[in-house]
XYZ file of C-alpha atoms in Angstrom:
155
model
C 10.305 -58.939 -11.991
C 7.776 -57.082 -10.363
C 4.531 -56.470 -11.718
C 3.634 -53.495 -9.688
C 5.621 -50.536 -10.085
C 6.872 -48.401 -7.154
C 3.870 -45.688 -6.660
C 6.120 -43.288 -6.254
C 7.203 -40.203 -3.500
C 3.849 -38.766 -1.849
C 3.414 -35.503 0.210
C 1.022 -34.649 2.371
C -0.941 -31.751 1.212
C -2.594 -29.680 3.957
C -5.503 -27.832 2.449
C -6.375 -31.500 0.736
C -5.678 -33.274 4.681
C -4.431 -36.212 2.280
C -1.367 -37.264 1.089
C -0.754 -37.226 -2.681
C 2.037 -38.650 -5.587
C 4.517 -36.071 -6.226
C 3.085 -36.440 -10.080
C -0.142 -35.469 -9.173
C 0.460 -32.565 -7.204
C 2.241 -30.912 -10.014
C -0.838 -31.751 -12.035
C -3.360 -30.399 -9.174
C -1.611 -26.974 -8.676
C -1.021 -26.271 -12.607
C -4.324 -26.869 -13.088
C -5.641 -24.629 -10.433
C -3.896 -20.860 -10.367
C -7.335 -19.560 -9.371
C -6.948 -21.606 -5.714
C -2.895 -21.633 -5.995
C -2.255 -19.691 -2.682
C -3.787 -23.174 -1.136
C -0.569 -25.007 -2.239
C 2.031 -23.234 -0.804
C 4.018 -24.397 1.706
C 6.290 -22.483 4.744
C 8.114 -25.636 5.564
C 11.665 -25.459 5.844
C 11.747 -28.136 2.607
C 9.430 -25.990 0.255
C 10.445 -22.592 1.643
C 7.317 -20.528 0.577
C 6.778 -22.611 -2.950
C 4.592 -25.638 -3.263
C 5.406 -29.076 -2.858
C 5.199 -30.249 -6.396
C 8.838 -29.127 -6.522
C 9.760 -31.840 -4.684
C 9.697 -34.278 -7.340
C 12.523 -32.119 -8.457
C 14.895 -32.431 -5.584
C 17.862 -34.657 -5.288
C 16.366 -37.428 -3.400
C 12.436 -37.190 -4.373
C 11.300 -39.678 -1.224
C 13.316 -37.844 1.257
C 11.627 -34.566 0.481
C 8.289 -35.756 0.544
C 9.232 -37.123 3.887
C 10.424 -34.391 5.456
C 7.588 -32.103 3.901
C 4.963 -34.269 4.987
C 6.087 -34.134 8.648
C 6.468 -30.581 8.537
C 3.309 -29.848 7.113
C 1.619 -32.398 9.803
C 3.710 -30.990 12.784
C 1.880 -27.368 11.523
C -0.959 -28.611 11.173
C -0.999 -30.409 14.613
C 0.208 -26.980 16.171
C -2.505 -25.103 14.357
C -5.532 -27.460 16.549
C -3.004 -28.052 19.786
C -1.592 -24.467 19.876
C -4.083 -22.919 22.056
C -5.955 -24.583 24.702
C -8.711 -25.305 23.805
C -11.584 -27.255 25.107
C -12.671 -30.531 23.810
C -15.549 -28.861 22.063
C -13.611 -26.191 20.209
C -10.966 -28.870 18.503
C -13.866 -31.060 17.753
C -15.364 -27.773 16.003
C -12.355 -26.851 14.497
C -11.820 -30.343 13.091
C -14.916 -30.539 11.492
C -14.340 -27.086 10.036
C -10.776 -28.353 8.466
C -12.218 -31.258 7.083
C -15.250 -29.434 5.480
C -12.755 -27.051 3.778
C -10.575 -29.564 3.018
C -13.946 -31.266 1.049
C -14.440 -27.759 -0.400
C -10.989 -27.705 -1.787
C -11.103 -30.987 -3.139
C -14.281 -30.063 -5.168
C -12.752 -27.224 -6.169
C -9.917 -29.179 -8.003
C -12.377 -31.651 -9.153
C -13.704 -29.118 -11.926
C -10.513 -28.469 -12.952
C -9.004 -32.457 -12.765
C -10.113 -34.945 -14.697
C -11.808 -38.229 -12.723
C -10.654 -36.694 -9.067
C -12.687 -37.872 -6.124
C -12.409 -37.067 -2.482
C -10.714 -39.467 0.112
C -13.310 -41.843 1.331
C -11.716 -41.216 5.044
C -11.826 -37.359 4.994
C -15.792 -37.590 4.015
C -15.977 -39.559 6.888
C -14.123 -37.819 8.925
C -16.743 -34.952 8.349
C -19.904 -37.690 8.402
C -18.911 -38.445 11.623
C -18.529 -35.267 13.635
C -20.899 -32.987 14.042
C -20.458 -28.807 14.775
C -20.683 -28.692 18.645
C -20.524 -24.911 18.240
C -22.803 -24.830 15.401
C -24.383 -21.418 16.873
C -21.004 -19.574 17.679
C -21.343 -16.558 19.953
C -19.993 -13.116 18.277
C -20.390 -14.379 13.976
C -23.337 -12.736 12.582
C -25.646 -14.593 10.225
C -25.871 -13.312 6.679
C -28.380 -11.986 5.752
C -29.853 -14.084 3.203
C -30.804 -11.101 0.295
C -28.991 -7.727 0.261
C -31.033 -5.088 0.544
C -30.514 -2.146 -2.825
C -28.707 0.420 -2.113
C -29.840 3.719 -2.481
C -29.272 5.889 -5.524
C -26.552 8.511 -4.896
C -27.049 11.994 -5.660
C -25.099 13.710 -8.363
C -23.126 16.926 -7.270
C -23.949 20.321 -10.182
C -20.899 21.547 -10.233
């Protein structure tokens, strides 16, 4: 008798930089319509849908594995597709981890008992953005200046 049931198939969710059980994916995707655009996947398995539908396929384990492979290869191509310097790669990874942590926070607001993965927190903590002052990106003003009132034309 197996006292520890199988956890079920998991899929890699690119915007979260982590694997999640298909049941969890369905729950998260349904609970976060405001960020639903983060969940669509263009891999050949999902074909523009979300990985949440993988559980309804004939072989969910195979579908989740193939989706995860395509998603990880796409992430690799995103980082290494263009020739980049070491500092650019580190900076891109640091930013990807930062964004994934932000998305995890958005999920936590909508889904109870959600925690950021420890590995993602560690990846972010051990990397420093070597390009913190990127040229060409203007800084945002601390406060917006009030707009001047428009004159109404008298007709």
